[in-house]
Amino acid sequence: MKITTTYLIVLIAFFSSCDKIERTDFLQGDNNGGGGIDTTTIVQKVLIEDFTGYKCTNCPLASSELHTIENLFEGKIIGIGVHSGFFAAPSGVFTTDFRTTAGDELATFFGPESFPIGMVNRKGYPENVLVDYTEWASMVTDILNQTPSVGILLSASNNQITVQAKSLSAINGNLKLVVCITEDKIIDYQIDGVDLVEDYEHNHVLRTNVNGTWGTDITLTSEYSSFEFDYNLDNTWARSNCNVVAYVYNDSNKEVLQAEKIHLTD
Amino acid sequence: MKKLNLLLLTLLPFVVFGQENSPGTIQGDFNFNAQTYTEDPSINASKVDEFMLMNGYANILFNKGNFTAGIRYESYLNALQDFDSRFNGNGIPYRFAQYNVYGLDITVGNFYEQFGNGLVFRSYEEKSLGIDNAMDGVRLKYTPAKGLSLKGFVAKQRLFWEQGPGIIRGIDGELNVNDALSLENSKTNAIVGGSFVSRFQEDNNPVYNLPENVAAYALRTTVNRGKFSFNSEYAYKFNDPAGGVTYNNYAPGNSLMANLTYSERGLGIILEAHRADNMDYRSKRGGTGKELTLNFVPAISKQHVYTLAAFYPFATQPLGELGFQGQVNYTFKKKSPLGGKYGTQLGLNYSRINGLNGGSSVLTETESHTPMFFSVIGEELYFRDFNFDIKKKISKKVKVMANYLNIIYNKDVIQGKNYGKDIHARIGVIDVNYKIKPKHTVRTEFQYLSIDDSKEYDYDQGDWVMGLVEYTFSPHWFFAFIDQYNGGYTDHDGVSHEAVHYLNISCGYSKGTNRFELGYGKKREGVFCVGGVCKNVPSSNGFTLSITSSF
């Protein structure tokens, strides 16, 4: 019996793994996500696409997380709110239709089933491309530690967008460039938990893809190549709240290699 | 294919070896479900691009003496509409080898396991729900002393065709006190047990310090004496924040369940209670839905079988609930005033589940809340069900069952809606089974669901009525006709829904261990639950084909 008891104690010791974090240690001492944009060199930026809808009770949690991540990694995060599926279908007081052709096609292709859910640089395609919002920040941390393989410069005039892109290292696979418009500060209905919020602020709402859902085939060299796109804003969108987002992805695994965003001005 | 070849090569020596001595046995079973999907605006059913979807699987098991090996091949081309599309594909997600020598039982590969009632660990599959939380790793079972059994494992958990990120370690011990102390003749029989589970997952959160090893333990006891039996388990989970950089809840979780049963000839009584607080434990930090669940809080409401009785099923809320249930089964004896010639069975059941005082436990850098252990009055009601059923054999040819339910259902909590009011439904079911002649039986069901339309409650989808006629020509054939009817209603989005009949016909044929069933009709959108775990089923219109077989 003594031997048995000893064995038991050893066995329990093997399996007794538990980390208890004290309340004073919940937050890390240095919670600076990495500061602002380094303007002297090309930095890796991360695209977070948030599948959302104004009738989705938990979606504001994901939107809030995206906002926190943007602040934490200032200038390095580009968010797109893809309103799609059942939770984004207008009905009752929800009269504004935030759905887009591109958003619907993205949702059909990547297949989000429970909302909120998102994609961080579309990493993990196909099985693990959709990730809970609680994992976004950790994935961002990993991606930001990587050396960028593509550089993007972005500019826009009243009706034309110019994207300059170059490769920083050899890349296997076909590259595609997507240019889209997002809008911030849209006040509309949103279910938030058990509350119906009338004046919820919707940010980074995908409005349209300028060059289609899956973008344009491009070939990059070590020198900047220039790509120009005409665009028009719908008269219901506030130009001063709109952004142009451009990203380059590898068509073979759908992974976004680099993203950039500029804010439109009146 | 590479995996399959490797597996066959692995199994081959055992089969050959088996032929040299005794041949061993190979067993298997097969299950195939397919459905076509046609667009039907009257019930909001959509078509699918593939026209037909299917789920199929086969288990193949080889056994020789103390050795067992098996595989399960699964095919979802593509997965039925009410299953997660991440199942799409073919493969062998389940394969294992197991042998037992001198009391040591070793399993390598996949396995299912449960510690106690499952409060800290339950790996299981429920194909109808699309749940398969199989483990993949190493499991050992051993009996070091009389009455004492130990189980331990180190494994990862299945996530569709992948695995969850956590490495799970678990150990469980159970002591049969009577066996250990040689008290086999004692009137009282006692079993005590304890389990410990730990999940490792790397922390690379840029803001919070997250625990990389999250543990949970449970203690349990079962005491039987005469006609009484008492079972209880307490579980505790250490800090398990979801991750993210906006908010993290470091509150520990706990759960307590207890049930007392009394049983004698003609009478059975069950009283049970349970409480769960922040007790969602998964093999992935912050996991949601039905994925990667490590534990299971058993349901504390009756699982109804009849269609409309199961219209508003309760889904267990492991993040926080307090529930009670009582069940009495009584049989009126034959030839008594209420028993009649063949006796009468009566079942009474009541269950009530409410939220915890002030919500479940919270511990953040700025907020701390621990709900009262016991609080019922004034708390948010999640679910209440009073029901009874009477089963009576009228004659040699006729059997009747009547069932009545009175349910209050909090759709906001259970289904995440935003109705602001509970639903109050009263449901009646009558089932008559008539034996026309030997081998020929007709069974009919009539069910009615009446919604309380007072202002206090939500009208939801209004009243439903259902009829079923089933003709069985045993042992081979059965035919069934079902109609569910809804009189129309206006939903919360202001959309008006016309009255609609959900007609279904089906026909089944069985021969030996093979069974074929073909059906056609409309399927109602709803919630389907097994053991308090639920899934949403979208409406559909089409043919269904089901084939099962075993050897």
Short mmCIF file of C-alpha atoms in Angstrom, two decimals, chain B residues 33-377:
data_model
loop_
_atom_site.label_atom_id
_atom_site.label_comp_id
_atom_site.label_asym_id
_atom_site.label_seq_id
_atom_site.Cartn_x
_atom_site.Cartn_y
_atom_site.Cartn_z
CA ASN B 33 -27.31 10.11 -44.55
CA ALA B 34 -28.00 12.15 -47.66
CA GLN B 35 -30.42 14.93 -48.46
CA THR B 36 -31.35 16.98 -51.49
CA TYR B 37 -32.08 20.68 -50.99
CA THR B 38 -34.70 22.51 -53.04
CA GLU B 39 -35.45 26.19 -52.74
CA ASP B 40 -38.74 26.80 -50.92
CA PRO B 41 -39.54 30.43 -50.09
CA SER B 42 -42.61 29.39 -48.09
CA ILE B 43 -40.37 28.04 -45.34
CA ASN B 44 -37.26 30.11 -46.12
CA ALA B 45 -35.40 27.01 -47.30
CA SER B 46 -32.49 27.46 -49.66
CA LYS B 47 -31.05 25.15 -52.28
CA VAL B 48 -27.41 24.11 -52.28
CA ASP B 49 -25.07 24.28 -55.25
CA GLU B 50 -24.26 20.58 -54.89
CA PHE B 51 -28.02 19.71 -55.04
CA MET B 52 -27.31 16.84 -52.62
CA LEU B 53 -25.26 16.73 -49.44
CA MET B 54 -24.19 13.69 -47.47
CA ASN B 55 -22.60 12.50 -44.23
CA GLY B 56 -21.25 8.96 -44.04
CA TYR B 57 -18.96 6.96 -41.84
CA ALA B 58 -17.89 3.40 -41.12
CA ASN B 59 -16.24 1.91 -38.04
CA ILE B 60 -14.00 -1.12 -38.54
CA LEU B 61 -12.84 -2.90 -35.41
CA PHE B 62 -10.39 -5.79 -35.11
CA ASN B 63 -10.25 -7.75 -31.88
CA LYS B 64 -8.11 -10.64 -30.80
CA GLY B 65 -7.79 -11.56 -27.16
CA ASN B 66 -6.58 -8.56 -25.24
CA PHE B 67 -5.82 -6.61 -28.38
CA THR B 68 -8.18 -4.26 -30.22
CA ALA B 69 -7.49 -1.92 -33.11
CA GLY B 70 -9.90 0.15 -35.09
CA ILE B 71 -10.49 2.95 -37.50
CA ARG B 72 -13.36 5.17 -38.47
CA TYR B 73 -13.55 6.47 -42.01
CA GLU B 74 -15.67 9.59 -42.39
CA SER B 75 -16.95 11.25 -45.52
CA TYR B 76 -18.78 14.57 -45.81
CA LEU B 77 -19.30 15.41 -49.50
CA ASN B 78 -20.33 17.99 -48.62
CA ALA B 79 -21.60 18.03 -45.04
CA LEU B 80 -25.37 18.20 -44.55
CA GLN B 81 -26.64 21.73 -44.15
CA ASP B 82 -27.12 21.46 -40.38
CA PHE B 83 -23.49 20.43 -39.90
CA ASP B 84 -20.43 22.65 -39.83
CA SER B 85 -18.91 22.99 -43.31
CA ARG B 86 -15.46 22.47 -41.78
CA PHE B 87 -16.34 18.76 -41.79
CA ASN B 88 -16.26 18.79 -45.61
CA GLY B 89 -13.90 16.16 -46.96
CA ASN B 90 -12.88 12.53 -46.54
CA GLY B 91 -10.50 10.87 -44.18
CA ILE B 92 -9.73 8.69 -41.21
CA PRO B 93 -9.90 10.99 -38.22
CA TYR B 94 -10.18 8.14 -35.72
CA ARG B 95 -7.71 5.24 -35.38
CA PHE B 96 -6.43 3.47 -32.35
CA ALA B 97 -4.75 0.38 -30.97
CA GLN B 98 -5.41 -0.89 -27.48
CA TYR B 99 -4.20 -3.85 -25.46
CA ASN B 100 -4.49 -5.02 -21.92
CA VAL B 101 -1.77 -6.95 -20.15
CA TYR B 102 -1.58 -7.83 -16.44
CA GLY B 103 -4.19 -5.22 -15.62
CA LEU B 104 -2.50 -2.40 -17.54
CA ASP B 105 -4.67 -1.12 -20.35
CA ILE B 106 -2.81 0.90 -22.99
CA THR B 107 -4.42 2.91 -25.77
CA VAL B 108 -2.46 4.77 -28.41
CA GLY B 109 -4.17 6.93 -30.98
CA ASN B 110 -7.73 8.14 -30.59
CA PHE B 111 -9.98 7.50 -27.63
CA TYR B 112 -13.05 8.79 -25.85
CA GLU B 113 -13.01 9.14 -22.10
CA GLN B 114 -15.00 10.60 -19.23
CA PHE B 115 -13.99 11.35 -15.67
CA GLY B 116 -16.89 11.01 -13.22
CA ASN B 117 -19.95 12.89 -14.45
CA GLY B 118 -17.84 14.81 -16.92
CA LEU B 119 -17.64 18.11 -14.99
CA VAL B 120 -13.92 18.48 -15.75
CA PHE B 121 -13.46 16.02 -18.58
CA ARG B 122 -15.66 14.34 -21.14
CA SER B 123 -14.47 13.46 -24.61
CA TYR B 124 -17.34 12.06 -26.66
CA GLU B 125 -19.04 11.94 -30.01
CA GLU B 126 -22.63 12.72 -30.80
CA LYS B 127 -22.92 12.38 -34.54
CA SER B 128 -26.45 13.82 -34.66
CA LEU B 129 -25.13 17.08 -33.19
CA GLY B 130 -21.93 17.15 -35.21
CA ILE B 131 -19.86 16.78 -32.05
CA ASP B 132 -16.70 14.70 -32.04
CA ASN B 133 -14.25 15.73 -29.35
CA ALA B 134 -12.07 12.64 -29.71
CA MET B 135 -8.66 12.73 -28.08
CA ASP B 136 -5.47 11.74 -29.87
CA GLY B 137 -2.56 10.63 -27.73
CA VAL B 138 -1.78 8.03 -25.11
CA ARG B 139 -4.13 6.71 -22.43
CA LEU B 140 -3.36 4.29 -19.61
CA LYS B 141 -5.70 2.50 -17.23
CA TYR B 142 -4.46 0.50 -14.28
CA THR B 143 -5.73 -1.18 -11.16
CA PRO B 144 -2.87 -1.01 -8.64
CA ALA B 145 -4.86 -2.40 -5.71
CA LYS B 146 -8.20 -4.04 -5.15
CA GLY B 147 -11.02 -1.53 -5.53
CA LEU B 148 -8.74 1.20 -6.88
CA SER B 149 -8.71 2.09 -10.57
CA LEU B 150 -6.58 4.76 -12.20
CA LYS B 151 -6.82 6.41 -15.60
CA GLY B 152 -4.45 8.90 -17.13
CA PHE B 153 -3.80 10.40 -20.53
CA VAL B 154 -1.84 12.99 -22.46
CA ALA B 155 -3.47 14.01 -25.73
CA LYS B 156 -4.75 16.67 -28.07
CA GLN B 157 -8.35 17.07 -29.14
CA ARG B 158 -10.01 16.73 -32.53
CA LEU B 159 -11.18 19.89 -34.31
CA PHE B 160 -12.90 18.74 -37.52
CA TRP B 161 -9.91 17.46 -39.56
CA GLU B 162 -7.34 19.22 -37.41
CA GLN B 163 -6.49 19.33 -33.72
CA GLY B 164 -6.98 22.02 -31.11
CA PRO B 165 -3.92 23.92 -29.89
CA GLY B 166 -4.00 22.71 -26.30
CA ILE B 167 -2.10 19.73 -24.91
CA ILE B 168 -4.37 18.06 -22.38
CA ARG B 169 -3.14 16.01 -19.41
CA GLY B 170 -5.59 14.19 -17.17
CA ILE B 171 -5.62 11.70 -14.33
CA ASP B 172 -8.53 10.10 -12.55
CA GLY B 173 -8.73 7.78 -9.59
CA GLU B 174 -11.73 5.90 -8.30
CA LEU B 175 -11.92 3.87 -5.10
CA ASN B 176 -14.65 1.37 -4.41
CA VAL B 177 -14.52 1.50 -0.64
CA ASN B 178 -16.34 -1.80 -0.15
CA ASP B 179 -13.96 -3.68 -2.46
CA ALA B 180 -10.87 -2.04 -0.96
CA LEU B 181 -11.89 -2.81 2.61
CA SER B 182 -13.46 -6.17 1.79
CA LEU B 183 -16.90 -4.98 2.88
CA GLU B 184 -18.75 -6.70 0.07
CA ASN B 185 -21.59 -7.73 2.38
CA SER B 186 -22.20 -4.27 3.75
CA LYS B 187 -25.65 -2.79 3.12
CA THR B 188 -23.98 0.47 2.21
CA ASN B 189 -21.82 0.70 -0.88
CA ALA B 190 -19.59 3.71 -1.38
CA ILE B 191 -17.42 4.87 -4.25
CA VAL B 192 -15.22 7.96 -4.11
CA GLY B 193 -13.24 9.47 -6.92
CA GLY B 194 -11.15 12.39 -7.93
CA SER B 195 -9.82 13.79 -11.18
CA PHE B 196 -7.36 16.40 -12.32
CA VAL B 197 -7.07 17.86 -15.83
CA SER B 198 -4.66 20.43 -17.16
CA ARG B 199 -4.42 22.22 -20.50
CA PHE B 200 -1.21 23.68 -21.85
CA GLN B 201 -1.44 26.43 -24.43
CA GLU B 202 1.26 28.93 -25.22
CA ASP B 203 0.71 32.56 -24.22
CA ASN B 204 1.81 35.19 -26.69
CA ASN B 205 -0.72 37.81 -25.72
CA PRO B 206 0.93 41.24 -26.06
CA VAL B 207 -0.96 42.84 -23.17
CA TYR B 208 -2.09 40.25 -20.62
CA ASN B 209 -0.25 37.55 -18.75
CA LEU B 210 -2.33 34.49 -19.54
CA PRO B 211 -1.95 31.19 -17.68
CA GLU B 212 -0.34 28.66 -20.00
CA ASN B 213 -1.33 25.73 -17.81
CA VAL B 214 -5.01 25.86 -16.89
CA ALA B 215 -6.12 23.16 -14.50
CA ALA B 216 -9.39 21.83 -13.18
CA TYR B 217 -10.11 19.19 -10.57
CA ALA B 218 -13.17 17.37 -9.34
CA LEU B 219 -14.13 15.22 -6.37
CA ARG B 220 -17.07 12.85 -6.41
CA THR B 221 -18.88 10.28 -4.39
CA THR B 222 -21.61 7.71 -4.91
CA VAL B 223 -23.33 6.06 -1.97
CA ASN B 224 -25.92 3.32 -2.36
CA ARG B 225 -27.93 1.93 0.52
CA GLY B 226 -30.99 -0.17 0.01
CA LYS B 227 -33.46 1.67 -2.19
CA PHE B 228 -31.53 4.93 -1.99
CA SER B 229 -28.67 6.13 -4.11
CA PHE B 230 -26.81 9.41 -3.77
CA ASN B 231 -24.38 10.81 -6.31
CA SER B 232 -22.51 14.07 -6.05
CA GLU B 233 -19.56 15.81 -7.68
CA TYR B 234 -17.81 19.12 -7.12
CA ALA B 235 -15.51 20.65 -9.71
CA TYR B 236 -13.19 23.65 -9.67
CA LYS B 237 -11.46 25.28 -12.59
CA PHE B 238 -8.55 27.67 -12.11
CA ASN B 239 -8.26 31.01 -13.91
CA ASP B 240 -8.99 30.56 -17.59
CA PRO B 241 -9.22 33.93 -19.35
CA ALA B 242 -10.35 33.85 -22.97
CA GLY B 243 -7.42 35.89 -24.30
CA GLY B 244 -7.73 39.04 -26.34
CA VAL B 245 -6.42 42.46 -25.45
CA THR B 246 -9.63 44.30 -24.53
CA TYR B 247 -11.00 42.23 -21.68
CA ASN B 248 -10.03 39.13 -19.77
CA ASN B 249 -11.93 37.43 -16.99
CA TYR B 250 -9.58 35.63 -14.59
CA ALA B 251 -12.34 34.35 -12.29
CA PRO B 252 -12.10 30.67 -11.44
CA GLY B 253 -15.03 28.39 -12.23
CA ASN B 254 -16.83 25.82 -10.19
CA SER B 255 -19.69 23.42 -10.45
CA LEU B 256 -21.61 21.28 -8.00
CA MET B 257 -24.14 18.60 -8.81
CA ALA B 258 -26.03 16.18 -6.62
CA ASN B 259 -28.82 13.72 -7.13
CA LEU B 260 -30.75 11.44 -4.84
CA THR B 261 -32.78 8.54 -6.18
CA TYR B 262 -35.23 6.23 -4.52
CA SER B 263 -36.34 3.13 -6.30
CA GLU B 264 -38.68 0.30 -5.45
CA ARG B 265 -41.01 -1.88 -7.49
CA GLY B 266 -43.52 0.43 -9.13
CA LEU B 267 -42.04 3.65 -7.76
CA GLY B 268 -39.01 5.71 -8.70
CA ILE B 269 -38.14 9.17 -7.38
CA ILE B 270 -35.25 11.36 -8.53
CA LEU B 271 -34.32 14.68 -6.96
CA GLU B 272 -31.40 16.56 -8.38
CA ALA B 273 -29.75 19.95 -8.32
CA HIS B 274 -26.77 21.52 -9.95
CA ARG B 275 -24.97 24.82 -10.11
CA ALA B 276 -22.38 25.92 -12.65
CA ASP B 277 -20.38 29.12 -12.55
CA ASN B 278 -17.86 30.01 -15.24
CA MET B 279 -17.39 26.33 -16.02
CA ASP B 280 -16.79 26.36 -19.76
CA TYR B 281 -13.53 24.42 -20.13
CA ARG B 282 -12.02 23.82 -23.55
CA SER B 283 -8.82 22.66 -25.12
CA LYS B 284 -8.48 26.10 -26.69
CA ARG B 285 -8.44 29.33 -24.73
CA GLY B 286 -11.55 31.37 -25.55
CA GLY B 287 -13.13 28.67 -27.72
CA THR B 288 -16.77 29.05 -28.68
CA GLY B 289 -19.63 27.01 -30.08
CA LYS B 290 -19.46 23.25 -29.73
CA GLU B 291 -15.77 23.05 -30.59
CA LEU B 292 -13.07 21.62 -28.38
CA THR B 293 -15.16 21.28 -25.24
CA LEU B 294 -13.29 19.43 -22.50
CA ASN B 295 -16.05 19.21 -19.93
CA PHE B 296 -19.76 18.58 -19.80
CA VAL B 297 -22.33 19.83 -17.31
CA PRO B 298 -25.16 17.28 -17.49
CA ALA B 299 -28.62 18.54 -18.38
CA ILE B 300 -31.02 19.05 -15.52
CA SER B 301 -34.25 19.11 -17.48
CA LYS B 302 -36.11 16.24 -19.04
CA GLN B 303 -35.08 15.43 -22.59
CA HIS B 304 -38.37 15.19 -24.48
CA VAL B 305 -38.69 12.91 -27.46
CA TYR B 306 -41.92 13.97 -29.17
CA THR B 307 -41.44 16.63 -31.83
CA LEU B 308 -43.49 19.48 -30.37
CA ALA B 309 -42.54 18.53 -26.80
CA ALA B 310 -38.94 19.13 -27.90
CA PHE B 311 -39.80 22.40 -29.64
CA TYR B 312 -38.32 24.52 -26.83
CA PRO B 313 -35.42 22.46 -25.48
CA PHE B 314 -33.13 23.79 -22.81
CA ALA B 315 -29.42 24.06 -23.57
CA THR B 316 -27.20 23.85 -20.50
CA GLN B 317 -25.47 27.14 -19.69
CA PRO B 318 -22.07 26.15 -18.24
CA LEU B 319 -21.12 29.81 -17.78
CA GLY B 320 -23.75 30.17 -15.07
CA GLU B 321 -26.94 28.48 -13.98
CA LEU B 322 -28.66 27.03 -10.94
CA GLY B 323 -31.14 24.26 -11.60
CA PHE B 324 -33.37 21.74 -9.87
CA GLN B 325 -35.32 18.78 -11.09
CA GLY B 326 -37.70 16.27 -9.58
CA GLN B 327 -39.08 13.18 -11.27
CA VAL B 328 -41.59 10.65 -9.95
CA ASN B 329 -42.48 7.49 -11.84
CA TYR B 330 -45.32 5.43 -10.43
CA THR B 331 -47.00 2.33 -11.76
CA PHE B 332 -50.58 1.68 -10.72
CA LYS B 333 -50.79 -2.04 -10.25
CA LYS B 334 -52.78 -4.35 -12.47
CA LYS B 335 -56.38 -4.83 -11.42
CA SER B 336 -56.33 -1.74 -9.17
CA PRO B 337 -58.95 1.02 -9.79
CA LEU B 338 -56.47 3.18 -11.74
CA GLY B 339 -54.32 0.34 -13.01
CA GLY B 340 -57.05 -1.51 -14.86
CA LYS B 341 -56.34 -4.84 -16.47
CA TYR B 342 -52.76 -4.10 -17.52
CA GLY B 343 -51.57 -1.44 -15.08
CA THR B 344 -50.93 2.25 -15.68
CA GLN B 345 -47.62 4.12 -15.65
CA LEU B 346 -47.53 7.72 -14.51
CA GLY B 347 -44.54 10.06 -14.76
CA LEU B 348 -44.35 13.51 -13.16
CA ASN B 349 -41.48 15.87 -13.80
CA TYR B 350 -40.61 19.41 -12.79
CA SER B 351 -37.45 21.34 -13.57
CA ARG B 352 -36.47 24.95 -13.04
CA ILE B 353 -33.26 26.70 -14.03
CA ASN B 354 -32.29 30.29 -13.34
CA GLY B 355 -29.26 32.52 -13.72
CA LEU B 356 -26.76 33.22 -10.96
CA ASN B 357 -27.12 36.21 -8.70
CA GLY B 358 -25.62 39.15 -10.58
CA GLY B 359 -24.29 36.86 -13.32
CA SER B 360 -21.35 34.48 -13.26
CA SER B 361 -18.06 35.20 -11.54
CA VAL B 362 -15.91 38.04 -12.83
CA LEU B 363 -12.36 38.95 -11.87
CA THR B 364 -10.56 41.58 -13.90
CA GLU B 365 -8.02 44.24 -13.01
CA THR B 366 -10.89 46.61 -12.16
CA GLU B 367 -13.89 44.43 -11.39
CA SER B 368 -14.66 41.58 -9.03
CA HIS B 369 -17.91 39.70 -8.60
CA THR B 370 -18.75 36.38 -7.02
CA PRO B 371 -22.43 35.38 -7.19
CA MET B 372 -24.26 34.09 -4.15
CA PHE B 373 -24.03 30.34 -3.96
CA PHE B 374 -27.78 29.87 -3.72
CA SER B 375 -30.28 32.36 -5.04
CA VAL B 376 -33.57 31.59 -6.76
CA ILE B 377 -36.19 34.24 -5.99
#
